[in-house]
CSV table of C-alpha atoms and ligand atoms in Angstrom, one decimal:
chain,number,residue,atom,x,y,z
A,1,UNK,CA,-22.8,20.0,-81.3
A,2,UNK,CA,-21.7,17.2,-79.0
A,3,UNK,CA,-19.7,17.8,-75.9
A,4,UNK,CA,-16.2,16.3,-76.5
A,5,UNK,CA,-17.1,13.8,-79.2
A,6,UNK,CA,-14.7,10.8,-79.8
A,7,UNK,CA,-14.7,11.5,-83.6
A,8,UNK,CA,-15.6,14.6,-85.5
A,9,UNK,CA,-15.7,14.9,-89.3
A,10,UNK,CA,-15.7,18.5,-90.4
A,11,UNK,CA,-16.8,18.7,-94.1
A,12,UNK,CA,-14.6,15.7,-95.0
A,13,UNK,CA,-14.3,14.8,-98.6
A,14,UNK,CA,-12.2,12.1,-100.3
A,15,UNK,CA,-12.3,12.3,-104.1
A,16,UNK,CA,-10.5,10.0,-106.5
A,17,UNK,CA,-10.4,12.0,-109.7
A,18,UNK,CA,-14.1,12.4,-110.6
A,19,UNK,CA,-15.3,9.8,-108.0
A,20,UNK,CA,-16.6,11.4,-104.9
A,21,UNK,CA,-16.1,8.4,-102.6
A,22,UNK,CA,-16.8,10.7,-99.6
A,23,UNK,CA,-18.3,14.1,-100.1
A,24,UNK,CA,-18.6,16.9,-97.5
A,25,UNK,CA,-19.4,14.6,-94.6
A,26,UNK,CA,-20.1,16.2,-91.2
A,27,UNK,CA,-20.3,13.7,-88.4
A,28,UNK,CA,-19.9,13.4,-84.7
A,29,UNK,CA,-19.6,10.2,-82.8
A,30,UNK,CA,-19.9,10.2,-79.0
A,31,UNK,CA,-17.4,8.7,-76.5
A,32,UNK,CA,-18.5,5.1,-75.8
A,33,UNK,CA,-21.0,5.0,-78.6
A,34,UNK,CA,-21.6,1.9,-80.7
A,35,UNK,CA,-21.9,3.7,-84.0
A,36,UNK,CA,-22.6,2.0,-87.4
A,37,UNK,CA,-22.0,3.2,-90.9
A,38,UNK,CA,-24.6,1.5,-93.0
A,39,UNK,CA,-25.0,1.7,-96.8
A,40,UNK,CA,-24.8,-0.2,-100.1
A,41,UNK,CA,-21.6,-1.2,-101.7
A,42,UNK,CA,-19.6,1.8,-102.9
A,43,UNK,CA,-21.4,4.3,-100.7
A,44,UNK,CA,-18.2,5.5,-99.0
A,45,UNK,CA,-18.3,3.7,-95.6
A,46,UNK,CA,-15.0,2.0,-95.9
A,47,UNK,CA,-13.3,5.2,-97.1
A,48,UNK,CA,-14.6,7.0,-94.0
A,49,UNK,CA,-13.2,4.2,-91.8
A,50,UNK,CA,-9.8,4.3,-93.6
A,51,UNK,CA,-9.8,8.1,-93.2
A,52,UNK,CA,-10.5,7.7,-89.4
A,53,UNK,CA,-7.7,5.1,-89.1
A,54,UNK,CA,-5.2,7.2,-91.0
A,55,UNK,CA,-4.7,4.7,-93.9
A,56,UNK,CA,-5.9,7.5,-96.2
A,57,UNK,CA,-6.1,11.3,-96.1
A,58,UNK,CA,-9.1,13.5,-96.9
A,59,UNK,CA,-8.9,15.7,-100.0
A,60,UNK,CA,-10.7,18.3,-98.0
A,61,UNK,CA,-11.9,18.9,-94.5
A,62,UNK,CA,-10.6,17.8,-91.1
A,63,UNK,CA,-10.9,14.9,-88.8
A,64,UNK,CA,-10.7,15.3,-85.0
A,65,UNK,CA,-10.1,12.6,-82.4
A,66,UNK,CA,-11.1,13.8,-79.0
A,67,UNK,CA,-10.7,17.4,-80.1
A,68,UNK,CA,-7.3,16.8,-81.6
A,69,UNK,CA,-6.9,17.4,-85.4
A,70,UNK,CA,-5.5,14.1,-86.6
A,71,UNK,CA,-6.1,14.8,-90.3
A,72,UNK,CA,-2.3,14.6,-91.0
A,73,UNK,CA,-1.2,12.1,-88.5
A,74,UNK,CA,-0.1,8.6,-89.5
A,75,UNK,CA,-2.1,5.6,-88.2
A,76,UNK,CA,0.3,4.7,-85.4
A,77,UNK,CA,0.0,8.1,-83.9
A,78,UNK,CA,-3.8,7.8,-83.5
A,79,UNK,CA,-5.4,6.0,-80.6
A,80,UNK,CA,-7.4,3.9,-83.0
A,81,UNK,CA,-7.3,0.2,-83.9
A,82,UNK,CA,-9.0,-1.7,-86.8
A,83,UNK,CA,-10.5,-5.1,-87.1
A,84,UNK,CA,-10.7,-6.3,-90.7
A,85,UNK,CA,-13.1,-8.7,-92.3
A,86,UNK,CA,-10.4,-11.2,-93.1
A,87,UNK,CA,-9.0,-10.9,-89.5
A,88,UNK,CA,-5.4,-10.8,-90.8
A,89,UNK,CA,-4.1,-13.2,-88.1
A,90,UNK,CA,-0.5,-14.6,-88.4
A,91,UNK,CA,-1.1,-18.3,-89.3
A,92,UNK,CA,2.2,-19.6,-88.0
A,93,UNK,CA,1.8,-18.0,-84.5
A,94,UNK,CA,-0.2,-19.3,-81.6
A,95,UNK,CA,-3.4,-17.5,-80.6
A,96,UNK,CA,-1.5,-16.2,-77.5
A,97,UNK,CA,1.3,-14.7,-79.6
A,98,UNK,CA,-1.1,-13.3,-82.1
A,99,UNK,CA,-3.0,-11.4,-79.3
A,100,UNK,CA,0.2,-10.4,-77.6
A,101,UNK,CA,1.9,-9.2,-80.8
A,102,UNK,CA,1.2,-5.5,-80.3
A,103,UNK,CA,2.6,-5.6,-76.7
A,104,UNK,CA,5.7,-7.5,-77.8
A,105,UNK,CA,6.4,-4.8,-80.4
A,106,UNK,CA,6.1,-2.2,-77.7
A,107,UNK,CA,8.6,-4.1,-75.6
A,108,UNK,CA,6.2,-5.3,-72.8
A,109,UNK,CA,7.8,-8.1,-70.7
A,110,UNK,CA,6.8,-11.7,-71.3
A,111,UNK,CA,5.1,-12.2,-67.9
A,112,UNK,CA,3.1,-9.0,-68.2
A,113,UNK,CA,2.1,-10.0,-71.8
A,114,UNK,CA,0.9,-13.4,-70.7
A,115,UNK,CA,-1.2,-11.8,-68.0
A,116,UNK,CA,-2.8,-9.3,-70.4
A,117,UNK,CA,-3.4,-12.0,-73.1
A,118,UNK,CA,-5.2,-14.1,-70.5
A,119,UNK,CA,-7.4,-11.2,-69.6
A,120,UNK,CA,-8.3,-10.7,-73.3
A,121,UNK,CA,-9.0,-14.4,-73.8
A,122,UNK,CA,-11.4,-14.2,-70.9
A,123,UNK,CA,-13.0,-11.1,-72.4
A,124,UNK,CA,-13.7,-12.7,-75.8
A,125,UNK,CA,-14.8,-16.0,-74.1
A,126,UNK,CA,-11.9,-18.1,-75.3
A,127,UNK,CA,-10.1,-19.1,-72.1
A,128,UNK,CA,-7.6,-21.9,-72.6
A,129,UNK,CA,-7.3,-21.4,-76.4
A,130,UNK,CA,-4.0,-19.6,-76.2
A,131,UNK,CA,-1.8,-22.5,-77.3
A,132,UNK,CA,-3.7,-23.2,-80.5
A,133,UNK,CA,-3.0,-22.0,-84.0
A,134,UNK,CA,-5.5,-19.9,-86.0
A,135,UNK,CA,-6.2,-22.9,-88.3
A,136,UNK,CA,-7.5,-24.8,-85.3
A,137,UNK,CA,-10.3,-22.4,-84.6
A,138,UNK,CA,-13.7,-21.8,-86.1
A,139,UNK,CA,-14.5,-18.6,-88.1
A,140,UNK,CA,-16.3,-17.1,-85.1
A,141,UNK,CA,-13.4,-17.9,-82.8
A,142,UNK,CA,-10.9,-16.4,-85.2
A,143,UNK,CA,-13.1,-13.3,-85.2
A,144,UNK,CA,-12.8,-13.0,-81.5
A,145,UNK,CA,-9.1,-13.4,-81.6
A,146,UNK,CA,-8.9,-10.5,-84.0
A,147,UNK,CA,-11.0,-8.5,-81.6
A,148,UNK,CA,-8.8,-9.4,-78.6
A,149,UNK,CA,-5.6,-8.5,-80.6
A,150,UNK,CA,-7.0,-5.0,-81.3
A,151,UNK,CA,-8.4,-4.5,-77.8
A,152,UNK,CA,-5.2,-5.4,-76.0
A,153,UNK,CA,-3.7,-2.1,-77.2
A,154,UNK,CA,-6.5,-0.2,-75.3
A,155,UNK,CA,-7.4,2.0,-78.3
A,156,UNK,CA,-9.9,4.8,-77.5
A,157,UNK,CA,-11.8,3.9,-80.7
A,158,UNK,CA,-12.1,0.5,-82.4
A,159,UNK,CA,-12.9,0.4,-86.1
A,160,UNK,CA,-14.6,-2.7,-87.4
A,161,UNK,CA,-14.9,-3.2,-91.2
A,162,UNK,CA,-17.7,-5.8,-91.9
A,163,UNK,CA,-16.1,-8.0,-89.2
A,164,UNK,CA,-19.0,-10.5,-89.3
A,165,UNK,CA,-19.3,-10.7,-93.1
A,166,UNK,CA,-17.5,-14.0,-93.4
A,167,UNK,CA,-19.7,-15.9,-90.9
A,168,UNK,CA,-22.8,-17.8,-91.6
A,169,UNK,CA,-26.1,-16.3,-90.5
A,170,UNK,CA,-26.5,-18.1,-87.1
A,171,UNK,CA,-23.0,-17.5,-86.0
A,172,UNK,CA,-23.3,-13.9,-87.2
A,173,UNK,CA,-26.3,-13.4,-85.0
A,174,UNK,CA,-24.5,-14.9,-82.0
A,175,UNK,CA,-21.5,-12.7,-82.6
A,176,UNK,CA,-23.7,-9.6,-82.9
A,177,UNK,CA,-24.8,-10.1,-79.3
A,178,UNK,CA,-21.3,-11.0,-78.1
A,179,UNK,CA,-19.8,-7.9,-79.8
A,180,UNK,CA,-22.3,-5.6,-78.2
A,181,UNK,CA,-21.7,-7.2,-74.8
A,182,UNK,CA,-17.9,-6.8,-75.2
A,183,UNK,CA,-18.3,-3.2,-76.3
A,184,UNK,CA,-20.4,-2.5,-73.1
A,185,UNK,CA,-17.8,-4.3,-71.0
A,186,UNK,CA,-14.8,-2.3,-72.3
A,187,UNK,CA,-16.8,0.9,-72.7
A,188,UNK,CA,-14.9,2.3,-75.7
A,189,UNK,CA,-16.2,3.7,-78.9
A,190,UNK,CA,-16.9,1.2,-81.7
A,191,UNK,CA,-17.4,2.3,-85.3
A,192,UNK,CA,-18.9,-0.6,-87.2
A,193,UNK,CA,-19.2,-0.7,-91.0
A,194,UNK,CA,-21.8,-2.9,-92.5
A,195,UNK,CA,-24.2,-3.2,-95.5
A,196,UNK,CA,-26.5,-5.4,-93.4
A,197,UNK,CA,-29.4,-3.3,-92.1
A,198,UNK,CA,-30.5,-5.9,-89.6
A,199,UNK,CA,-27.0,-6.0,-88.1
A,200,UNK,CA,-26.9,-2.2,-87.8
A,201,UNK,CA,-30.4,-2.1,-86.2
A,202,UNK,CA,-29.5,-4.9,-83.7
A,203,UNK,CA,-26.3,-3.5,-82.3
A,204,UNK,CA,-26.0,0.2,-82.7
A,205,UNK,CA,-26.7,3.2,-80.4
A,206,UNK,CA,-26.8,5.3,-83.6
A,207,UNK,CA,-26.5,4.6,-87.3
A,208,UNK,CA,-25.4,6.8,-90.2
A,209,UNK,CA,-27.0,5.7,-93.5
A,210,UNK,CA,-24.6,6.4,-96.5
A,211,UNK,CA,-25.5,6.8,-100.1
A,212,UNK,CA,-23.1,7.9,-102.8
A,213,UNK,CA,-20.5,9.4,-100.5
A,214,UNK,CA,-23.0,11.4,-98.4
A,215,UNK,CA,-24.9,10.7,-95.2
A,216,UNK,CA,-28.7,10.6,-95.8
A,217,UNK,CA,-29.6,10.3,-92.1
A,218,UNK,CA,-28.1,9.8,-88.7
A,219,UNK,CA,-30.2,8.5,-85.8
A,220,UNK,CA,-31.0,5.7,-83.4
A,221,UNK,CA,-32.1,2.4,-84.9
A,222,UNK,CA,-35.8,3.3,-84.1
A,223,UNK,CA,-35.4,6.8,-85.6
A,224,UNK,CA,-34.0,5.3,-88.8
A,225,UNK,CA,-36.6,2.6,-89.0
A,226,UNK,CA,-39.7,4.4,-87.8
A,227,UNK,CA,-38.9,7.9,-89.2
A,228,UNK,CA,-36.8,7.5,-92.3
A,229,UNK,CA,-35.9,11.0,-93.6
A,230,UNK,CA,-35.5,10.2,-97.3
A,231,UNK,CA,-36.9,7.7,-99.8
A,232,UNK,CA,-33.4,6.1,-100.0
A,233,UNK,CA,-33.4,5.4,-96.2
A,234,UNK,CA,-37.0,4.1,-96.3
A,235,UNK,CA,-36.1,1.7,-99.1
A,236,UNK,CA,-32.7,0.6,-97.8
A,237,UNK,CA,-33.6,-0.1,-94.2
A,238,UNK,CA,-36.4,-2.6,-94.1
A,239,UNK,CA,-39.4,-2.8,-96.5
A,240,UNK,CA,-41.3,0.3,-97.0
A,241,UNK,CA,-44.3,1.6,-98.9
A,242,UNK,CA,-44.1,5.0,-100.5
A,243,UNK,CA,-47.2,7.0,-101.3
A,244,UNK,CA,-47.3,10.2,-103.2
A,245,UNK,CA,-49.4,12.4,-105.5
A,246,UNK,CA,-53.1,12.6,-105.3
A,247,UNK,CA,-53.6,9.7,-102.8
A,248,UNK,CA,-51.0,11.3,-100.5
A,249,UNK,CA,-52.7,14.7,-100.8
A,250,UNK,CA,-56.0,13.2,-99.7
A,251,UNK,CA,-54.4,11.8,-96.6
A,252,UNK,CA,-51.8,14.4,-95.6
A,253,UNK,CA,-52.9,17.5,-97.5
A,254,UNK,CA,-49.8,17.5,-99.6
A,255,UNK,CA,-48.6,15.5,-102.7
A,256,UNK,CA,-45.2,15.0,-101.1
A,257,UNK,CA,-44.1,11.4,-100.7
A,258,UNK,CA,-44.6,9.7,-97.3
A,259,UNK,CA,-43.6,6.2,-96.2
A,260,UNK,CA,-45.5,3.6,-94.1
A,261,UNK,CA,-44.1,0.3,-92.9
A,262,UNK,CA,-45.8,-2.9,-93.9
A,263,UNK,CA,-46.5,-4.0,-90.2
A,264,UNK,CA,-48.1,-0.7,-89.4
A,265,UNK,CA,-50.9,-1.2,-91.9
A,266,UNK,CA,-54.1,-2.9,-90.8
A,267,UNK,CA,-56.2,-4.9,-93.2
A,268,UNK,CA,-60.0,-5.0,-92.8
A,269,UNK,CA,-62.4,-7.1,-94.8
A,270,UNK,CA,-66.0,-6.1,-95.7
A,271,UNK,CA,-67.7,-6.4,-92.4
A,272,UNK,CA,-64.9,-4.8,-90.2
A,273,UNK,CA,-64.6,-1.1,-89.8
A,274,UNK,CA,-61.2,0.6,-89.1
A,275,UNK,CA,-61.0,2.9,-86.1
A,276,UNK,CA,-62.2,6.4,-86.9
A,277,UNK,CA,-58.8,7.8,-85.8
A,278,UNK,CA,-57.0,5.9,-88.6
A,279,UNK,CA,-56.3,7.0,-92.1
A,280,UNK,CA,-57.8,4.6,-94.5
A,281,UNK,CA,-57.9,3.7,-98.2
A,282,UNK,CA,-59.6,1.1,-100.3
A,283,UNK,CA,-57.8,-1.6,-102.2
A,284,UNK,CA,-57.8,-5.1,-103.6
A,285,UNK,CA,-55.7,-8.0,-102.4
A,286,UNK,CA,-53.5,-9.0,-105.3
A,287,UNK,CA,-51.2,-11.5,-103.7
A,288,UNK,CA,-51.1,-13.5,-100.4
A,289,UNK,CA,-48.1,-15.4,-99.0
A,290,UNK,CA,-48.2,-17.4,-95.8
A,291,UNK,CA,-44.9,-17.2,-93.9
A,292,UNK,CA,-45.6,-19.0,-90.7
A,293,UNK,CA,-45.1,-16.2,-88.2
A,294,UNK,CA,-47.0,-13.8,-90.4
A,295,UNK,CA,-48.8,-13.4,-93.7
A,296,UNK,CA,-47.6,-11.0,-96.4
A,297,UNK,CA,-50.2,-9.3,-98.6
A,298,UNK,CA,-49.8,-7.2,-101.7
A,299,UNK,CA,-52.7,-4.8,-101.9
A,300,UNK,CA,-53.3,-2.6,-105.0
A,301,UNK,CA,-54.8,0.8,-103.9
A,302,UNK,CA,-56.5,3.5,-105.7
A,303,UNK,CA,-54.3,4.9,-108.4
A,304,UNK,CA,-52.7,1.5,-109.0
A,305,UNK,CA,-49.9,1.6,-106.3
A,306,UNK,CA,-49.1,-1.7,-104.7
A,307,UNK,CA,-48.5,-1.8,-101.0
A,308,UNK,CA,-47.0,-4.5,-98.9
A,309,UNK,CA,-48.8,-5.3,-95.7
A,310,UNK,CA,-47.8,-7.9,-93.1
A,311,UNK,CA,-50.0,-9.2,-90.4
A,312,UNK,CA,-49.1,-11.5,-87.6
A,313,UNK,CA,-50.9,-14.8,-87.8
A,314,UNK,CA,-52.9,-14.4,-84.6
A,315,UNK,CA,-56.0,-15.9,-85.9
A,316,UNK,CA,-55.3,-16.7,-89.6
A,317,UNK,CA,-54.2,-20.1,-90.6
A,318,UNK,CA,-52.8,-21.0,-94.0
A,319,UNK,CA,-56.0,-22.7,-95.2
A,320,UNK,CA,-58.0,-19.5,-94.9
A,321,UNK,CA,-55.8,-17.6,-97.2
A,322,UNK,CA,-56.5,-18.6,-100.8
A,323,UNK,CA,-60.0,-17.0,-100.5
A,324,UNK,CA,-58.6,-13.6,-99.6
A,325,UNK,CA,-56.9,-13.1,-103.0
A,326,UNK,CA,-59.0,-10.7,-105.2
A,327,UNK,CA,-61.0,-9.5,-102.2
A,328,UNK,CA,-61.8,-5.9,-101.6
A,329,UNK,CA,-60.2,-4.6,-98.4
A,330,UNK,CA,-59.8,-1.4,-96.4
A,331,UNK,CA,-56.2,-0.6,-95.4
A,332,UNK,CA,-55.7,1.7,-92.5
A,333,UNK,CA,-53.0,3.0,-90.2
A,334,UNK,CA,-52.6,5.5,-87.4
A,335,UNK,CA,-51.5,8.9,-88.7
A,336,UNK,CA,-48.5,9.0,-86.4
A,337,UNK,CA,-47.0,5.9,-88.1
A,338,UNK,CA,-46.3,7.6,-91.4
A,339,UNK,CA,-43.1,9.4,-92.1
A,340,UNK,CA,-42.9,12.4,-94.4
A,341,UNK,CA,-39.9,12.2,-96.7
A,342,UNK,CA,-37.5,15.0,-97.6
A,343,UNK,CA,-34.6,14.8,-100.1
B,401,LIG,P1,-18.3,-1.8,-99.7
B,401,LIG,O1,-19.5,-2.1,-98.9
B,401,LIG,O2,-18.4,-2.5,-101.1
B,401,LIG,O3,-17.0,-1.9,-99.1
B,401,LIG,P2,-18.2,1.1,-99.3
B,401,LIG,O4,-19.4,1.8,-99.0
B,401,LIG,O5,-17.2,0.8,-98.2
B,401,LIG,O6,-18.4,-0.2,-100.2
B,401,LIG,P3,-16.0,2.6,-100.4
B,401,LIG,O7,-15.0,1.4,-100.4
B,401,LIG,O8,-15.8,3.6,-99.4
B,401,LIG,O9,-17.5,2.0,-100.4
B,401,LIG,O10,-15.9,3.2,-101.9
B,401,LIG,C1,-16.6,4.4,-102.2
B,401,LIG,C2,-16.3,4.7,-103.7
B,401,LIG,O11,-15.0,5.1,-103.9
B,401,LIG,C3,-16.5,3.5,-104.7
B,401,LIG,O12,-17.2,4.0,-105.8
B,401,LIG,C4,-15.1,3.1,-104.9
B,401,LIG,O13,-15.0,2.5,-106.2
B,401,LIG,C5,-14.3,4.4,-104.8
B,401,LIG,N1,-12.9,4.2,-104.4
B,401,LIG,C6,-12.5,3.7,-103.2
B,401,LIG,N2,-11.2,3.6,-103.1
B,401,LIG,C7,-10.7,4.1,-104.3
B,401,LIG,C8,-9.4,4.3,-104.9
B,401,LIG,N3,-8.3,4.0,-104.2
B,401,LIG,N4,-9.3,4.7,-106.2
B,401,LIG,C9,-10.5,5.0,-106.9
B,401,LIG,N5,-11.7,4.9,-106.4
B,401,LIG,C10,-11.9,4.4,-105.2
């Protein structure tokens, strides 16, 4: 167990009739962590976030915020703020008034408000934008305003529900970096909901992978990617090859499924020999795709399973590739790069 976690879920369930939106979830999120909830649509991430915010109550179990049982507290009595995907800015108000809104409600004086709003505008890199209206900003800028409006209340925990979902890819990647920087700067706990695995891998200290109301695995981005615990995680986060049955038994001594990432597999043609320390199998190249930075191969191995292999184009150029289709190859990897799956 963690020492004084920011958030603790103790066997939390939220059922809607027969639908188990969240089912017996145990979870601890550390103070100052950038924690992502990752999973496909309908897996229970948003419900967990709503339960944390207090917009919804668990059917069973308890939720603790810095040790205090908040399961029955309304949202405004929890030191938590939420940033929604649609930003929910007031269109008729200036950016300054949007950001200062929470303080105005609390009765903070105009001068003090102006001072704090300016600080927030600096934090989200929008100095000088205070007099504009939301419609005069780009999507990414509006996103930052929504962030500033939440952070000005100095919540202990900030909840973000797919906040970058509405932005195009390039802007989203920029905002991922910005968001992570802002989180470091303010040092509070961020809980970030996303169905985008790359986004979760880029920004998080730790990730919880959700599937059908349960958490399949919690770990650092590299744990989740390099050592997926279940077939679901291996398949949802990145591309993975699953090997089981007879072929698995020959390699690991058990028929249990293991996974191996495409970039960890080395291809060798007739005259090359893989290192003796590597596990290896024979196969035939069924498909080759040149992708600039790397080449993607589909190799059919003994037993008929297709594996995806990617190799960086260190030597290869596209003109060499057509001749590789149909060729016999050896595929090999270092034993420490496979992950035995449970579940
Ligand atoms: P998305 O990425 O699409 O937002 P999610 O992982 O956040 O998905 P949730 O919104 O938490 O998923 O929903 C989990 C499950 O609970 C879904 O099957 C959903 O249909 C169901 N659900 C959520 N809210 C309700 C409700 N108020 N009444 C009935 N079912 C609900």
